[in-house]
Every structure is written in structure tokens, then in C-alpha cells.
Coordinates of C-alpha atoms in Angstrom, one line a residue:
X373 CA 84.0 264.7 54.7
X374 CA 84.3 266.8 51.6
X375 CA 81.0 268.5 52.4
X376 CA 82.2 269.4 55.9
X377 CA 85.5 270.7 54.6
X378 CA 83.6 272.9 52.2
X379 CA 81.3 274.3 54.9
X380 CA 84.3 275.1 57.2
X381 CA 86.1 276.8 54.2
X382 CA 83.0 279.0 53.6
X383 CA 82.9 280.0 57.3
X384 CA 86.5 280.9 57.4
X385 CA 86.2 282.8 54.2
X386 CA 83.4 284.9 55.7
X387 CA 85.4 285.3 58.9
X388 CA 88.3 286.6 56.8
X389 CA 86.0 289.1 55.0
X390 CA 84.0 290.0 58.1
X391 CA 86.1 290.0 61.3
X392 CA 82.9 290.4 63.4
X393 CA 81.4 287.2 62.3
X394 CA 80.6 284.8 65.1
X395 CA 82.5 281.5 65.6
X396 CA 80.6 278.3 65.1
X397 CA 81.8 277.2 68.7
X398 CA 79.4 277.6 71.6
X399 CA 80.2 280.7 73.7
X400 CA 80.6 280.3 77.5
X401 CA 77.8 281.7 79.7
X402 CA 78.0 285.3 80.7
X403 CA 78.6 286.0 84.4
X404 CA 75.6 287.9 85.7
X405 CA 76.4 291.4 86.8
X406 CA 75.3 292.0 90.5
X407 CA 74.8 295.2 92.4
X408 CA 77.4 296.1 94.9
X409 CA 75.2 295.5 97.9
X410 CA 74.2 292.1 96.6
X411 CA 77.8 291.2 95.8
X412 CA 78.9 292.2 99.4
X413 CA 76.0 290.2 100.9
X414 CA 76.9 287.1 98.8
X415 CA 80.6 287.3 99.9
X416 CA 79.6 287.7 103.5
X417 CA 77.3 284.6 103.3
X418 CA 80.2 282.6 101.8
X419 CA 82.6 283.7 104.5
X420 CA 80.1 282.8 107.3
X421 CA 79.5 279.4 105.7
X422 CA 83.2 278.7 105.4
X423 CA 83.8 279.7 109.0
X424 CA 81.0 277.5 110.2
X425 CA 82.4 274.6 108.2
X426 CA 85.9 275.2 109.6
X427 CA 84.6 275.4 113.1
X428 CA 82.7 272.2 112.7
X429 CA 85.8 270.4 111.4
X430 CA 87.9 271.8 114.3
X431 CA 85.3 270.6 116.8
X432 CA 85.3 267.1 115.2
X433 CA 89.1 267.0 115.2
X434 CA 89.3 268.1 118.9
X435 CA 86.7 265.5 119.8
X436 CA 88.7 262.8 118.0
X437 CA 92.0 263.9 119.7
X438 CA 90.3 263.8 123.1
X439 CA 89.0 260.3 122.5
X440 CA 92.4 259.2 121.3
X441 CA 94.0 260.8 124.3
X442 CA 91.6 258.9 126.6
X443 CA 92.4 255.6 124.9
X444 CA 96.1 256.2 125.1
X445 CA 95.9 257.1 128.7
X446 CA 93.9 253.9 129.4
X447 CA 96.4 251.8 127.5
X448 CA 99.3 253.5 129.4
X449 CA 97.7 252.8 132.7
X450 CA 97.0 249.2 131.8
X451 CA 100.6 248.8 130.6
X452 CA 102.0 250.4 133.9
X453 CA 99.7 248.2 136.0
X454 CA 100.8 245.1 134.1
X455 CA 104.5 246.1 134.3
X456 CA 104.1 246.7 138.0
X457 CA 102.5 243.3 138.5
X458 CA 105.2 241.7 136.5
X459 CA 108.0 243.5 138.5
X460 CA 106.4 242.5 141.8
X461 CA 106.1 238.9 140.7
X462 CA 109.7 238.9 139.4
X463 CA 111.0 240.4 142.7
X464 CA 109.0 237.9 144.7
X465 CA 110.3 235.1 142.5
X466 CA 113.8 236.4 142.7
X467 CA 113.5 236.6 146.5
X468 CA 112.2 233.1 146.7
X469 CA 115.1 231.9 144.5
X470 CA 117.6 233.8 146.5
X471 CA 116.5 232.7 149.9
X472 CA 117.1 229.1 149.2
X473 CA 120.7 229.4 147.7
X474 CA 121.7 232.0 150.3
X475 CA 120.6 229.7 153.0
X476 CA 122.6 226.8 151.5
X477 CA 125.6 229.0 151.0
X478 CA 125.4 230.3 154.6
X479 CA 125.2 226.8 156.0
X480 CA 128.0 225.7 153.7
X481 CA 130.3 228.6 154.7
X482 CA 129.5 228.0 158.4
X483 CA 130.5 224.3 158.1
X484 CA 133.6 224.8 156.0
X485 CA 134.8 228.0 157.7
X486 CA 137.3 226.3 160.1
X487 CA 138.8 224.3 157.3
X488 CA 139.0 227.3 154.9
X489 CA 140.6 229.5 157.6
X490 CA 143.2 226.8 158.1
X491 CA 143.8 226.6 154.3
X492 CA 144.3 230.4 154.2
X493 CA 147.6 229.9 156.1
X494 CA 148.7 227.5 153.4
X495 CA 147.2 228.8 150.1
X496 CA 146.5 232.4 150.9
X497 CA 143.3 234.3 150.5
X498 CA 143.3 234.0 146.7
X499 CA 145.4 232.2 144.0
X500 CA 146.6 233.1 140.6
X501 CA 145.4 230.8 137.9
X502 CA 149.0 230.1 136.9
X503 CA 150.1 229.3 140.4
X504 CA 152.1 226.0 140.4
X505 CA 150.2 224.8 143.5
X506 CA 146.9 225.3 141.7
X507 CA 148.1 223.5 138.6
X508 CA 149.3 220.6 140.7
X509 CA 145.9 220.4 142.3
X510 CA 144.2 220.5 138.8
X511 CA 146.4 217.5 137.9
X512 CA 144.8 215.6 140.8
X513 CA 141.3 216.7 139.6
X514 CA 142.2 215.6 136.1
X515 CA 143.2 212.1 137.3
X516 CA 139.8 211.9 139.2
X517 CA 138.0 212.9 136.0
X518 CA 139.8 210.2 134.0
X519 CA 139.0 207.6 136.6
X520 CA 135.4 208.4 136.2
X521 CA 135.2 208.5 132.4
X522 CA 137.4 205.3 131.9
X523 CA 136.4 203.0 134.8
X524 CA 132.8 204.0 135.1
X525 CA 132.1 203.2 131.5
X526 CA 133.9 199.9 131.8
X527 CA 132.1 199.0 135.0
X528 CA 128.7 199.8 133.3
X529 CA 129.4 197.3 130.5
X530 CA 131.8 194.6 131.7
X531 CA 131.1 192.3 134.6
X532 CA 133.4 194.0 137.1
X533 CA 130.9 194.3 140.0
X534 CA 130.7 191.5 142.5
X535 CA 130.8 191.1 146.3
X536 CA 134.6 190.9 146.4
X537 CA 135.5 194.1 144.5
X538 CA 132.5 196.3 145.2
X539 CA 134.0 197.5 148.5
X540 CA 137.1 198.6 146.7
X541 CA 135.0 200.4 144.0
X542 CA 133.0 202.2 146.7
X543 CA 136.2 203.3 148.5
X544 CA 137.7 204.8 145.3
X545 CA 134.4 206.4 144.4
X546 CA 134.2 208.1 147.8
X547 CA 137.8 209.3 147.5
X548 CA 137.2 210.8 144.0
X549 CA 134.0 212.5 145.2
X550 CA 135.9 213.9 148.1
X551 CA 138.5 215.4 145.7
X552 CA 135.7 217.1 143.7
X553 CA 134.0 218.5 146.8
X554 CA 137.3 219.9 148.1
X555 CA 137.9 221.5 144.7
X556 CA 134.5 223.1 144.7
X557 CA 134.6 224.4 148.3
X558 CA 138.3 225.2 148.8
X559 CA 140.1 225.8 145.5
X560 CA 137.7 227.3 142.9
X561 CA 136.4 230.1 145.2
X562 CA 140.0 231.3 145.6
X563 CA 140.9 231.7 141.9
X564 CA 141.5 235.3 140.9
X565 CA 139.7 236.8 137.9
X566 CA 139.9 239.9 135.7
X567 CA 137.1 242.4 135.8
X568 CA 137.2 245.7 133.8
X569 CA 141.0 245.2 133.3
X570 CA 141.6 244.8 137.1
X571 CA 142.7 241.6 138.8
X572 CA 140.3 240.9 141.6
X573 CA 142.1 239.5 144.6
X574 CA 139.3 239.9 147.2
X575 CA 138.3 236.6 148.7
X576 CA 134.6 237.2 149.0
X577 CA 134.3 238.8 145.6
X578 CA 136.1 235.8 144.0
X579 CA 133.8 233.4 145.9
X580 CA 130.7 235.3 144.7
X581 CA 131.9 235.4 141.1
X582 CA 132.4 231.6 141.1
X583 CA 129.0 230.9 142.6
X584 CA 127.3 233.1 140.0
X585 CA 129.1 231.4 137.1
X586 CA 127.7 228.6 134.9
X587 CA 130.6 226.4 136.0
X588 CA 129.4 226.4 139.6
X589 CA 126.0 225.1 138.5
X590 CA 127.7 222.3 136.5
X591 CA 130.0 221.5 139.4
X592 CA 127.1 221.2 141.8
X593 CA 125.2 218.9 139.4
X594 CA 128.3 216.8 139.0
X595 CA 128.5 215.9 142.7
X596 CA 124.8 215.1 143.3
X597 CA 125.0 211.7 145.0
X598 CA 122.9 209.6 142.7
X599 CA 124.9 206.7 144.0
X600 CA 122.5 206.4 146.9
X601 CA 119.9 205.0 144.5
X602 CA 122.1 201.8 144.6
X603 CA 120.6 201.0 147.9
X604 CA 117.3 200.4 146.2
X605 CA 118.3 199.1 142.7
X606 CA 121.6 197.4 143.2
X607 CA 125.2 198.6 142.8
X608 CA 125.9 200.2 139.4
X609 CA 128.2 202.9 138.1
X610 CA 125.5 204.3 135.8
X611 CA 124.6 206.6 138.7
X612 CA 128.0 208.3 138.4
X613 CA 127.5 209.6 134.8
X614 CA 127.0 213.1 136.2
X615 CA 130.7 213.1 137.2
X616 CA 131.5 213.4 133.4
X617 CA 130.2 217.0 133.6
X618 CA 133.6 218.1 135.2
X619 CA 135.2 217.9 131.8
X620 CA 135.9 221.7 132.0
X621 CA 138.4 221.0 134.8
X622 CA 140.3 218.7 132.6
X623 CA 140.6 221.2 129.7
X624 CA 141.5 224.0 132.2
X625 CA 144.3 221.7 133.5
X626 CA 145.5 221.1 129.9
X627 CA 145.6 224.8 129.0
X628 CA 147.4 225.9 132.2
X629 CA 149.9 223.0 131.9
X630 CA 150.7 224.1 128.3
X631 CA 151.3 227.7 129.5
X632 CA 154.0 226.7 131.9
X633 CA 155.8 223.9 130.0
X634 CA 158.9 224.7 128.1
X635 CA 158.0 222.1 125.5
X636 CA 154.2 222.1 125.4
X637 CA 154.1 219.9 122.3
X638 CA 155.0 216.9 124.5
X639 CA 151.7 217.3 126.5
X640 CA 149.8 217.8 123.2
X641 CA 151.1 214.5 121.9
X642 CA 150.2 212.8 125.1
X643 CA 146.7 214.3 125.1
X644 CA 146.0 213.4 121.5
X645 CA 147.2 209.9 122.1
X646 CA 144.8 209.8 125.1
X647 CA 141.9 210.8 122.9
X648 CA 142.8 207.9 120.5
X649 CA 142.9 205.4 123.3
X650 CA 139.7 206.6 124.8
X651 CA 137.9 206.3 121.4
X652 CA 139.1 202.7 121.2
X653 CA 137.9 202.2 124.8
X654 CA 134.4 203.4 124.0
X655 CA 134.3 201.1 120.9
X656 CA 135.4 198.1 123.0
X657 CA 132.5 198.8 125.4
X658 CA 130.1 199.1 122.5
X659 CA 131.3 195.8 121.0
X660 CA 130.8 194.0 124.3
X661 CA 127.2 195.4 124.5
X662 CA 126.6 194.2 120.9
X663 CA 127.9 190.8 121.8
X664 CA 125.7 190.6 124.8
X665 CA 122.7 191.7 122.7
X666 CA 123.5 188.9 120.1
X667 CA 124.5 186.4 122.7
X668 CA 128.1 185.5 123.7
X669 CA 129.5 182.9 121.4
X670 CA 126.4 182.6 119.2
X671 CA 128.3 183.6 116.1
X672 CA 131.9 183.8 115.1
X673 CA 131.7 187.6 114.9
X674 CA 130.7 188.3 118.5
X675 CA 132.9 187.9 121.6
X676 CA 132.9 184.2 122.6
X677 CA 133.2 184.8 126.4
X678 CA 136.7 183.3 126.6
X679 CA 139.7 185.0 128.2
X680 CA 139.8 188.6 129.5
X681 CA 136.7 190.3 128.1
X682 CA 138.0 193.8 128.1
X683 CA 141.3 193.0 126.4
X684 CA 139.7 190.9 123.7
X685 CA 137.1 193.6 123.0
X686 CA 139.8 196.3 123.0
X687 CA 141.7 194.2 120.5
X688 CA 138.7 194.0 118.3
X689 CA 138.2 197.8 118.5
X690 CA 141.8 198.4 117.5
X691 CA 141.5 196.2 114.4
X692 CA 138.1 197.5 113.5
X693 CA 138.4 201.3 114.0
X694 CA 141.9 201.4 112.5
X695 CA 140.7 199.3 109.6
X696 CA 143.5 196.8 110.0
X697 CA 141.2 194.0 108.8
X698 CA 141.4 190.3 109.5
X699 CA 138.1 190.3 111.5
X700 CA 135.5 187.6 111.4
X701 CA 132.8 188.1 108.9
X702 CA 129.5 189.4 110.4
X703 CA 126.4 187.3 109.7
X704 CA 123.2 189.0 110.9
X705 CA 121.9 192.3 109.8
X706 CA 122.7 193.8 113.2
X707 CA 126.3 192.6 113.0
X708 CA 126.7 194.0 109.4
X709 CA 125.2 197.3 110.4
X710 CA 127.4 197.6 113.5
X711 CA 130.6 196.7 111.6
X712 CA 129.8 199.2 108.8
X713 CA 129.2 201.9 111.4
X714 CA 132.5 201.0 113.0
X715 CA 134.3 201.4 109.7
X716 CA 132.8 204.8 108.9
X717 CA 133.4 206.1 112.5
X718 CA 136.9 204.8 112.4
X719 CA 137.7 206.6 109.1
X720 CA 136.3 209.9 110.4
X721 CA 137.7 209.7 113.9
X722 CA 141.2 208.5 113.1
X723 CA 141.6 210.8 110.1
X724 CA 140.8 213.7 112.5
X725 CA 143.2 212.4 115.2
X726 CA 146.0 211.8 112.7
X727 CA 145.5 215.3 111.3
X728 CA 145.6 216.7 114.8
X729 CA 148.7 214.8 115.6
X730 CA 150.3 216.1 112.4
X731 CA 149.5 219.7 113.4
X732 CA 151.0 219.1 116.9
X733 CA 154.2 217.6 115.5
X734 CA 154.4 220.3 112.8
X735 CA 154.0 223.0 115.5
X736 CA 156.7 221.4 117.6
X737 CA 159.2 221.3 114.7
X738 CA 158.2 224.6 113.1
X739 CA 161.3 226.4 114.4
X740 CA 163.6 223.6 113.2
X741 CA 161.9 223.6 109.8
X742 CA 162.4 227.4 109.5
X743 CA 166.1 227.0 110.5
X744 CA 166.7 224.3 107.9
X745 CA 164.9 226.3 105.2
X746 CA 167.0 229.4 106.0
X747 CA 170.2 227.4 106.0
X748 CA 169.4 225.6 102.8
X749 CA 168.6 228.9 101.1
X750 CA 171.9 230.3 102.2
X751 CA 173.8 227.3 101.0
X752 CA 172.1 227.4 97.6
X753 CA 173.0 231.1 97.3
X754 CA 176.7 230.4 98.1
X755 CA 176.8 227.5 95.6
X756 CA 175.3 229.7 92.9
X757 CA 178.0 232.4 93.3
X758 CA 180.8 229.9 94.0
X759 CA 181.7 231.1 97.4
X760 CA 184.9 229.5 98.7
X761 CA 184.5 226.3 100.7
X762 CA 186.2 227.7 103.8
X763 CA 183.7 230.6 103.9
X764 CA 180.8 228.2 103.4
X765 CA 181.9 226.1 106.4
X766 CA 182.2 229.1 108.6
X767 CA 178.7 230.3 107.7
X768 CA 177.3 226.8 108.4
X769 CA 179.1 226.9 111.7
X770 CA 177.5 230.2 112.5
X771 CA 174.0 228.9 111.7
X772 CA 174.4 225.8 113.8
X773 CA 175.9 227.6 116.8
X774 CA 173.4 230.5 116.7
X775 CA 170.5 228.1 116.6
X776 CA 171.9 225.8 119.3
X777 CA 172.7 228.8 121.6
X778 CA 169.5 230.8 121.4
X779 CA 166.9 228.6 119.5
X780 CA 166.5 231.2 116.8
X781 CA 168.5 233.1 114.3
X782 CA 167.3 236.6 115.2
X783 CA 166.1 237.5 118.7
X784 CA 164.5 240.7 117.4
X785 CA 161.8 238.7 115.6
X786 CA 160.6 237.5 119.0
X787 CA 161.0 240.7 120.9
X788 CA 159.3 242.8 118.4
X789 CA 156.1 240.9 118.9
X790 CA 156.1 241.8 122.7
X791 CA 154.7 245.0 124.2
X792 CA 157.2 247.7 125.0
X793 CA 156.9 247.1 128.8
X794 CA 157.8 243.4 128.4
X795 CA 160.7 244.1 126.1
X796 CA 161.9 246.7 128.7
X797 CA 161.6 244.2 131.5
X798 CA 163.7 241.6 129.7
X799 CA 166.3 244.1 128.6
X800 CA 166.6 245.5 132.2
X801 CA 166.9 242.1 133.7
X802 CA 169.7 241.1 131.3
X803 CA 171.9 244.1 130.9
X804 CA 171.0 247.0 133.2
X805 CA 173.4 246.0 135.9
X806 CA 176.2 245.8 133.3
X807 CA 175.4 249.3 131.9
X808 CA 175.4 250.8 135.4
X809 CA 179.0 249.6 135.9
X810 CA 180.3 251.3 132.7
X811 CA 182.3 254.4 133.9
X812 CA 181.2 256.4 130.9
X813 CA 177.5 256.0 131.8
X814 CA 177.7 256.5 135.5
X815 CA 175.7 259.5 136.6
X816 CA 173.4 259.4 133.6
X817 CA 169.6 259.3 133.7
X818 CA 168.4 255.8 134.5
X819 CA 165.7 256.0 131.9
X820 CA 168.3 256.9 129.3
X821 CA 170.1 253.7 130.1
X822 CA 166.8 251.8 129.7
X823 CA 166.3 253.4 126.3
X824 CA 169.8 252.3 125.3
X825 CA 169.1 248.8 126.3
X826 CA 166.2 248.6 123.9
X827 CA 168.5 249.6 121.0
X828 CA 171.0 246.8 121.6
X829 CA 171.5 244.2 118.9
X830 CA 172.8 240.7 119.4
X831 CA 175.6 239.4 117.1
X832 CA 177.4 236.0 117.3
X833 CA 181.1 235.9 116.3
X834 CA 182.9 232.7 115.4
X835 CA 186.3 231.7 116.9
X836 CA 189.0 233.9 115.4
X837 CA 186.6 236.5 113.9
X838 CA 187.9 240.0 114.4
X839 CA 185.3 242.2 116.2
X840 CA 187.2 245.4 115.5
X841 CA 190.5 246.1 113.7
X842 CA 193.1 248.7 114.5
X843 CA 192.5 251.8 112.3
X844 CA 188.8 251.1 111.6
X845 CA 186.2 253.8 112.1
X846 CA 184.6 253.3 115.5
X847 CA 180.8 253.4 115.2
X848 CA 179.7 251.0 117.9
X849 CA 180.4 249.8 121.5
X850 CA 180.2 246.2 122.5
X851 CA 178.9 244.3 125.6
X852 CA 180.0 240.7 126.0
X853 CA 176.9 238.6 126.6
X854 CA 178.6 235.2 126.6
X855 CA 182.0 233.9 125.6
X856 CA 185.2 235.9 125.5
X857 CA 187.2 238.2 123.3
X858 CA 191.0 239.0 123.2
X859 CA 192.8 242.3 122.6
X860 CA 195.7 241.2 120.4
X861 CA 198.7 242.8 118.7
X862 CA 202.1 242.2 117.3
X863 CA 203.2 241.5 113.7
X864 CA 200.8 238.5 113.2
X865 CA 198.4 239.4 116.1
X866 CA 199.9 236.6 118.2
X867 CA 200.4 238.7 121.3
X868 CA 197.4 238.7 123.7
X869 CA 197.3 241.9 125.8
X870 CA 194.1 241.1 127.7
X871 CA 191.1 238.7 127.6
X872 CA 187.6 240.2 128.2
X873 CA 184.9 237.9 129.4
X874 CA 181.1 238.0 129.8
X875 CA 179.9 241.3 131.3
X876 CA 182.9 243.3 130.0
X877 CA 182.5 246.4 127.7
X878 CA 184.8 247.8 125.1
X879 CA 184.6 250.4 122.3
X880 CA 182.6 252.9 124.4
X881 CA 185.0 255.8 123.8
X882 CA 184.3 255.7 120.1
X883 CA 180.7 256.6 120.6
X884 CA 181.6 260.1 121.7
X885 CA 184.7 260.8 119.7
X886 CA 184.4 262.8 116.4
X887 CA 186.0 261.9 113.1
X888 CA 188.1 265.1 113.2
X889 CA 191.8 264.2 112.9
X890 CA 190.9 260.5 113.0
X891 CA 189.9 260.7 116.7
X892 CA 187.4 257.8 116.5
X893 CA 189.8 255.3 114.9
X894 CA 190.2 251.9 116.6
X895 CA 193.4 251.7 118.5
X896 CA 193.7 247.9 118.9
X897 CA 192.6 244.6 117.4
X898 CA 189.9 242.6 119.1
X899 CA 189.0 239.1 118.1
X900 CA 186.7 236.4 119.4
X901 CA 188.2 233.7 121.6
X902 CA 185.9 230.8 120.9
X903 CA 182.2 231.6 120.2
X904 CA 181.3 235.0 121.4
X905 CA 177.8 236.5 121.6
X906 CA 178.0 240.3 121.8
X907 CA 175.5 243.1 122.3
X908 CA 176.2 246.1 120.0
X909 CA 175.1 249.7 120.5
X910 CA 175.5 252.0 117.4
X911 CA 176.6 255.6 117.7
X912 CA 173.5 256.7 115.7
X913 CA 171.1 255.1 118.2
X914 CA 173.0 256.8 121.1
X915 CA 172.7 260.2 119.5
X916 CA 169.0 259.7 118.8
X917 CA 168.5 258.9 122.5
X918 CA 170.6 261.9 123.8
X919 CA 168.3 264.3 122.0
X920 CA 165.8 263.7 124.8
X921 CA 168.3 263.8 127.7
X922 CA 170.3 267.1 127.4
X923 CA 171.7 266.8 131.0
X924 CA 173.0 263.3 130.3
X925 CA 174.4 264.5 127.0
X926 CA 176.5 267.1 128.9
X927 CA 177.7 264.4 131.4
X928 CA 178.7 262.1 128.6
X929 CA 180.5 264.9 126.7
X930 CA 182.5 265.8 129.8
X931 CA 183.4 262.2 130.7
X932 CA 184.2 261.5 127.1
X933 CA 186.8 264.3 127.0
X934 CA 188.4 263.0 130.2
X935 CA 188.5 259.4 129.0
X936 CA 189.9 260.5 125.6
X937 CA 192.7 262.4 127.3
X938 CA 193.4 259.5 129.6
X939 CA 193.4 256.8 126.9
X940 CA 194.5 258.9 123.9
X941 CA 198.0 259.1 122.4
X942 CA 200.7 261.3 124.1
X943 CA 200.9 264.8 122.8
X944 CA 203.9 266.0 120.7
X945 CA 206.8 267.6 122.7
X946 CA 206.9 271.4 122.7
X947 CA 210.7 271.7 122.3
X948 CA 210.7 269.5 119.2
X949 CA 212.4 271.3 116.3
X950 CA 210.1 272.3 113.5
X951 CA 211.4 273.1 110.0
X952 CA 211.0 276.6 108.8
X953 CA 211.5 278.6 105.6
X954 CA 213.3 276.9 102.6
X955 CA 214.3 274.0 104.8
X956 CA 210.8 272.7 104.5
X957 CA 211.4 272.1 100.7
X958 CA 214.7 270.2 101.0
X959 CA 217.8 270.6 98.8
X960 CA 217.4 272.2 95.3
X961 CA 217.7 269.7 92.5
X962 CA 220.5 270.1 89.9
X963 CA 219.8 271.8 86.5
X964 CA 219.3 269.3 83.7
X965 CA 222.0 269.1 81.0
X966 CA 219.8 270.0 78.1
X967 CA 218.8 273.2 80.0
X968 CA 222.5 274.0 80.6
X969 CA 223.2 273.6 76.8
X970 CA 220.5 276.1 75.9
X971 CA 221.7 278.6 78.5
X972 CA 225.3 278.4 77.1
X973 CA 224.1 278.9 73.5
X974 CA 222.1 282.0 74.6
X975 CA 225.1 283.5 76.4
X976 CA 227.3 283.0 73.3
X977 CA 224.8 284.7 71.0
X978 CA 224.6 287.7 73.3
X979 CA 228.3 288.1 73.2

């Protein structure tokens, strides 16, 4: 290493002394110098070689693109051919499928046409789903469904088939099947439906919609007469299991019945109780099957064959599923397994049903719970601030009467949840006729009256409450919804001038009078005679509405001036003497004695 460093030091020293000394590194090769003609020829040859190479590449690329295009075209033709074959096969299959149902529908329509035409005069071409006649029919269908799911399962298990009762079973089965057929042919094709926001009322469209639905397929399967197999294998209700598929009709009846009932929770309690009883019914059937498998009376756990089989098995189901206890101990593995399964199912099923029952009862009493909570909160507030007992009793009376009269404390909470068109319909139905009778509003725009109806507020007054007092500023008008009010006067308001009852209006003049010179002061006392429910329209709401109805505003202004002159106080007499000059200030008071003393002393000094 030292030797190499010394050699490099010597070379660098020489380089520093002689700048033209060569570097120890290898110099790159020198590019040969060509003549101009040779250089041009060389460049031309390079250009020609490059063009030939590019041309060859372009030909190869074009050849590959052509081959790819041919392959893509072959694939496209194959795909189109395959798609055409599939479409032809699908159309043929669809035609084959359509020919058979269309033929059946045509035959069915031909056979049922006279009966359907006769029913048109009774039911009409189509029916609304909430039509009471349709709901009544659904009740019949629901009874038929319950007949099948209760009695068919019992007949499958218990020995209820014999030569004596079989004719009766056959008669009831035929009648229930006839009800299902009438429902499928006459009622269901008439039910209206909504499509694209429109209610379809065309008979043929409704029928086609029903026949294309999944419900029609289920209904058709449910009426297949598998009962005819009894001719070969003996009479049994197992062939009627397909009738259970009509469960959608039961749920439809339940939903539609709830929609028209005033107290729907009653039906919910009945339905939940039915679920509970049916679960016990199925368990009773299962216990009888288990007893038959073990042998009747073989152990103390199974049914012993004594008494009414269904009642005894149902009694076992009640004690077992509800976990009452007191049952005979199971002995075999099968009995132990069955009993443990019963316990587990009972805990699950009954906890679910009890929870559902709790929700139903809670929903039924939700309004009462809200009322009690509101009243209790108000009572706590009054007790906290030591409100007088008399005032507390009146407030309790107001709570109780308001809740008993309208089922809620504030109607606006319910109406605000409705669309505007429904609120308008309710308001018009209740108060429009009353508004049209008010002299002040006659001749005004009808839409303005509708807008005013939407601004009304309901207030309940207790017996003896003053609605307005003489001298108060008038900012509202009142419409009596129910009850009565009295216009009173005298020293202790004991004189009753007039009694206004439901439908009457008072205070309308105050809406248009201004506060100038006290023009909108109340001129009489009005108090409630008994409980009175009044609608109130405030002046601010009226002015907000009149902005959009200038013509009605002019009419109201003109009528307001006329009514004010007619009902206002008499003007002062023109010939009444008015004080003038110094008489306006009265007699001059005497000069005080102290002032007189100073005046006398001043006069004496001047003299």
C-alpha cells in the first residue's frame, strides 16, 4: 500500500510539473474519421435497414391484428348463434308454459263467468282492501283456516275417525274447501292494488295481477284435492296439510281488522292468546304420539288411555310447557328426552309470548301512561313551589277532563304528524261550515278560510274560568267547539246577558281593530258555563294569512269598519259645552301666608 501511494505521488508530482504528461488511465478509442461520401453512404444504409425493420414489424403487427380480428369475429358469431338458440328455446318454453295456464284460465273464466257477473251487481267490479265486506269475508276465510290447522292436526293424531263421524268430517271439509275456492275465484281477483302510485281499479288488470303473484300459486297448491287419495289408502286428514298454506289470508285478515278497529289492542291480545293455545295444542298432539310410541299405559309418564284423550293430553301440555310441575317422572331415555325438550321449548315459547303480550298491553296503555306521567310531573312542580291547593285541584280537573274529552292533552301533537292534505280535510270537516256563517268572513276567499282553519288552536276552559275580561287587549277570536260560555256583567258578574253554545263565535271584531285610542279593548266579560272547549285564532296568524289575499284583506277592512261603528260606543254630542281659556285650569289657589308676609315687608322697606 505504501509503495502504491508513493508511485501515485510521483506521477502526480510529474503531472504538476509537466501538464502534458499522460494519465495512467486507459484512453478511450478514437473514432475513425471517414470521408464525406463514406459517411453519407453509411447513414443511408442505416436508414434503409431501420425502415426495413420497421416495415417488418408493422407487417407482423397487422398480421397479428388480422388474426385477432378473425378470432373475435368467430367468437362473436358463435355467441350470437348461441344466444339466438337460447332465445328461441326460451320463447318456445315460455309458449309451452303459457299455453297450459291460459287454457286453464280460459276454461275457469268460462265456467265462472255467470256467477262472477251476478256477483258484480253485489260487490262491484273491484273492491278496496279496506272494504268492510271484504274484511267480513276474510273473517270467514280465517275461521276456515283455523278449522284446518286445529282440527286436522287433532284428527291426524287422536282417534276421531270412525264410520259414525266420518260423514260429518267430509261435509265440513267440503264446505271449507268451497269457501277457499270462492275466495280464489270471486274475491281475490277483485282486490285493487297500487302500481306506480296509481290505484288500479280495472277488473281484468286486477285479475291478471293476482294470477301472476306468488300468492296465487300458493292458493292453487292449497286447494289441490289430495283428499281423493283416501279412496285408496283410507280416510285420513293428513292429505289436507296443504290447506295450511293459506296462512297469508289469516295474517291479511289480522292486519286489515287492526286498521279499522278503534281499539286494535283487543284483537292483538286475542291473537296472542290464540298463539299460546295453539302451541299447547301442538304439544298435546305430540304427547299423544309419544304415548302411542311408548304404548298407552305402559309407564306412569305416558297417557294411560283413560278418559278424554285430548283433554288429558292438553292438561299435560299446560303443566309441561308452562313448567308448573307436578308431572309423573319419566323412566325411559325417550321419555326423559321428550320431557327435557318440552321444558326447553316451553321456556323459549312462553317467554316470547309473554314478552309479546307485554308489548301489546304496553302499547294499549301507552297513552294513559303518558297522561299519568305528565300529570305527576305537574303535581310535583306545584308541590315544589307550594301552589295553593285550590289552584292544584283546578289543574287536576283540567287534566282529567281534557284527557277524557279528547284522549290526549294536545291535539296538535297528532295533527302535526299528518300530511297537510289530511290536516286540511279534518279542519274543513269540523269548522268550515261555522266559519262560513261568520258575518265578518262572508265574501272572503274560500282558500283563505281553509288557511285560517289550519291556524286554530284548541283550548279547554273549566267551569267559571273567564275567557275574556272587560278592558283586556283583544288579540284573539273564539269558536265554541263544545260546551257553552256566558256574557256576564254587573257588580259581581252575576247578570247573564246571553249564553253562547257550540258553533257560536265571539271576539272577531278585535282581530281587525287597532290599538289606537284603545279600540281593541274587550267590552264585556265572557266566562265558561261548565266545561268549554274553544278554538282560538290569533290576530298575528290572521295577518300572516292576509298577506297572500289582498282582496280578502280589503273586504275584511271594510266590514271591520262597519261592524265597529255598529257595535262601538256612541259618539260624543256636538253641542256639548267644552271648557276654553283659563276655565280649563280651574280657580286660582290663594297665596300662602308666608308669601304674604314677605310681600308686606318688601312694601314697607320701599316706603
